[in-house]
Each structure stands twice: as structure tokens, then as C-alpha cells.
CSV table of N, CA and C in Angstrom, one decimal:
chain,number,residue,atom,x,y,z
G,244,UNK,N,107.1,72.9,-30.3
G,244,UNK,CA,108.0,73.4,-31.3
G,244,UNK,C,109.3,72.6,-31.3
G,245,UNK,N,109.6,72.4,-32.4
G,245,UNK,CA,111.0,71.6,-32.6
G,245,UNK,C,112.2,72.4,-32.1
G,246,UNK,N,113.3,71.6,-31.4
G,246,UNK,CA,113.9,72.4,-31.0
G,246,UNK,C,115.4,72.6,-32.2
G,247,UNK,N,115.8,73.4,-32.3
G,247,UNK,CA,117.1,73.6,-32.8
G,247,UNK,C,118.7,73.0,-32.8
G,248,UNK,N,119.3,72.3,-33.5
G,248,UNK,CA,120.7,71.7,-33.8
G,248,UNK,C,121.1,73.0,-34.0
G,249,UNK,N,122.4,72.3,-32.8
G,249,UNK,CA,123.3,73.7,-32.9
G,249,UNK,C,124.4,73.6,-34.2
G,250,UNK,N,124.8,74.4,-34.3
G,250,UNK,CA,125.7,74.5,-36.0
G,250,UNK,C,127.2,74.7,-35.6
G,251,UNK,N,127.8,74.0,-36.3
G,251,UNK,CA,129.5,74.0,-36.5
G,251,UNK,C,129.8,74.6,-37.4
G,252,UNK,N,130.7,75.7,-37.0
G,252,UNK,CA,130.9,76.5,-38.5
G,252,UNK,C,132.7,76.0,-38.7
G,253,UNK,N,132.8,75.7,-39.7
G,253,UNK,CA,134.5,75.5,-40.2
G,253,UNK,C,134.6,77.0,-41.1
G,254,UNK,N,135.9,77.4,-40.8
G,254,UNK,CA,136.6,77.9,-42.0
G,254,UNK,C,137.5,77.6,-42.9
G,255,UNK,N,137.7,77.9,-44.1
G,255,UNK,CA,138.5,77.2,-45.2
G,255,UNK,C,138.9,78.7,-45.8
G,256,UNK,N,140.2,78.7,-45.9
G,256,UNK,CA,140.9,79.5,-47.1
G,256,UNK,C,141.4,78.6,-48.2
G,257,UNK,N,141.2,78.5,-49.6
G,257,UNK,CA,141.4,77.6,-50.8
G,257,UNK,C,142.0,78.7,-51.8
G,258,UNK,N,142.8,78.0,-52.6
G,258,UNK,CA,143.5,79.0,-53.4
G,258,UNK,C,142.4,78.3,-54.9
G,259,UNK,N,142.5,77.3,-55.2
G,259,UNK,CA,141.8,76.8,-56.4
G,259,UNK,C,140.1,76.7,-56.9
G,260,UNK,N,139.4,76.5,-57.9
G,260,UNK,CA,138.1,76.6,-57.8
G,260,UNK,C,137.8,74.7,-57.4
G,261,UNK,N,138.5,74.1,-57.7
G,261,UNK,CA,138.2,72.9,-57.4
G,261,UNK,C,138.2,72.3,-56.3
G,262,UNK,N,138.9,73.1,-55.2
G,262,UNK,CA,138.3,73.4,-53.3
G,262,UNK,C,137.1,73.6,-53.3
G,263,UNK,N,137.2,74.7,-54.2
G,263,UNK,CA,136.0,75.7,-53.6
G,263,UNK,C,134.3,74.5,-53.8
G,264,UNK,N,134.7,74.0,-55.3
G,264,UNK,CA,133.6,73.1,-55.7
G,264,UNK,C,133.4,71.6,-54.7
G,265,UNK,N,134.4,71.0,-53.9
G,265,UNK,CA,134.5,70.2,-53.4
G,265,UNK,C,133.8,70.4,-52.3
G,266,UNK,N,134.0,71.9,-51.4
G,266,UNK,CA,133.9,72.0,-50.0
G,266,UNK,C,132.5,72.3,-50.0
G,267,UNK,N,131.9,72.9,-51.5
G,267,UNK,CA,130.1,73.1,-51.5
G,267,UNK,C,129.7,72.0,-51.6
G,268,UNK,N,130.1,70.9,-52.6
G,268,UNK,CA,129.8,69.6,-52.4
G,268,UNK,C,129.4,68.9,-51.0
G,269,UNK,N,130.6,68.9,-50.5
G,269,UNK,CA,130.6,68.3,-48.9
G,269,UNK,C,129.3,69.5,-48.2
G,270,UNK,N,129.6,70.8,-48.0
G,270,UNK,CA,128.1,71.0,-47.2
G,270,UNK,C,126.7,70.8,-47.6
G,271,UNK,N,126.8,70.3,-49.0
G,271,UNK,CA,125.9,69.8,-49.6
G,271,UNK,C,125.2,68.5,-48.9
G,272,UNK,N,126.3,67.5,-48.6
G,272,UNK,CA,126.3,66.1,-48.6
G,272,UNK,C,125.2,66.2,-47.0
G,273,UNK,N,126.7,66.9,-46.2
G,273,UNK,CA,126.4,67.1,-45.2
G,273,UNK,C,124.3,67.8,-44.4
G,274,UNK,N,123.8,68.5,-45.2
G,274,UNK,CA,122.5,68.9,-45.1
G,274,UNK,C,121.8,68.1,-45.7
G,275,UNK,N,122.0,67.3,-46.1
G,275,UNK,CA,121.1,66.4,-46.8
G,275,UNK,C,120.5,64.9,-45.7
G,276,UNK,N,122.0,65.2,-44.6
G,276,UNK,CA,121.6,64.0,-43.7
G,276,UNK,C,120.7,64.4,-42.7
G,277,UNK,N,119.3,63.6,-42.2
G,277,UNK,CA,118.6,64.5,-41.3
G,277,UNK,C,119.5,63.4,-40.1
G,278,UNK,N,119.5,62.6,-39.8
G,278,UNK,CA,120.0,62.2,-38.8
G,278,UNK,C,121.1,62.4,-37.8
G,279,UNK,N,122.3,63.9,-38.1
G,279,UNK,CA,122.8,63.9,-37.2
G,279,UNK,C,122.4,65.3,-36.4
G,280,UNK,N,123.1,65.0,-35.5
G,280,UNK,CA,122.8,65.7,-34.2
G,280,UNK,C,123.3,67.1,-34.1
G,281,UNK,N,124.4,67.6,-35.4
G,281,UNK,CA,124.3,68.9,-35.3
G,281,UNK,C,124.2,69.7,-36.5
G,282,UNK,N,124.2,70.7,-37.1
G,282,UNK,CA,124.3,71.3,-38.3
G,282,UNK,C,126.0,71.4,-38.6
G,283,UNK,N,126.2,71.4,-40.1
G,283,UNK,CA,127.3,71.9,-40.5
G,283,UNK,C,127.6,73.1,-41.2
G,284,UNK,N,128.2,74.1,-41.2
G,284,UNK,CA,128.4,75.0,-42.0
G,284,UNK,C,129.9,75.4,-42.5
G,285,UNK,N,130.1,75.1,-43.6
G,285,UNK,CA,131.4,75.7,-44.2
G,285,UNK,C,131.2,77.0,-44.8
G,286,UNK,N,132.8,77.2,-44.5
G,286,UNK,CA,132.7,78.6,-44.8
G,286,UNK,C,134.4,78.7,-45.6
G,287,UNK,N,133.9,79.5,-46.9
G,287,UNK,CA,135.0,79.3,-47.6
G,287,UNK,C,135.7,80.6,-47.8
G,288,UNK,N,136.6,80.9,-48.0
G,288,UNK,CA,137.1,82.7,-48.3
G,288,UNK,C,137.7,82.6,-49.0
């Protein structure tokens, strides 16, 4: 069984939608790479 990357969670408070669109972008970018070593997760409010 494969084992599990552990996950980074960031938080972000953004006042604009164009944060908001940027920062889904980036966790986008970010899961798309299989090669690093841990998971990313943003987290926007």
C-alpha cells in the first residue's frame, strides 16, 4: 500500500475575487505536480 504525503494547509483571508481566483489557481498548479514530497492545501475565507 502506498503510503501517504503529509499535507500543508495555509490560510488566506482575501478581500477581492481576483485572490480568491489566483489562490485556486495556485492549488491547482500545486496538485498537479506528482513529484513533491508533500501535499498542498489552501484555504481561503
Amino acid at each position: 500500500m502506498a503510503k501517504r504525503k503529509p499535507t500543508n494547509k495555509y490560510y488566506f483571508s482575501v478581500v477581492g475575487e481576483t485572490e480568491q481566483w489566483y489562490l485556486k489557481w495556485l492549488q491547482d498548479r500545486l496538485t498537479i505536480r506528482k513529484n513533491l514530497s508533500v501535499k498542498f492545501r489552501l484555504i481561503v475565507r
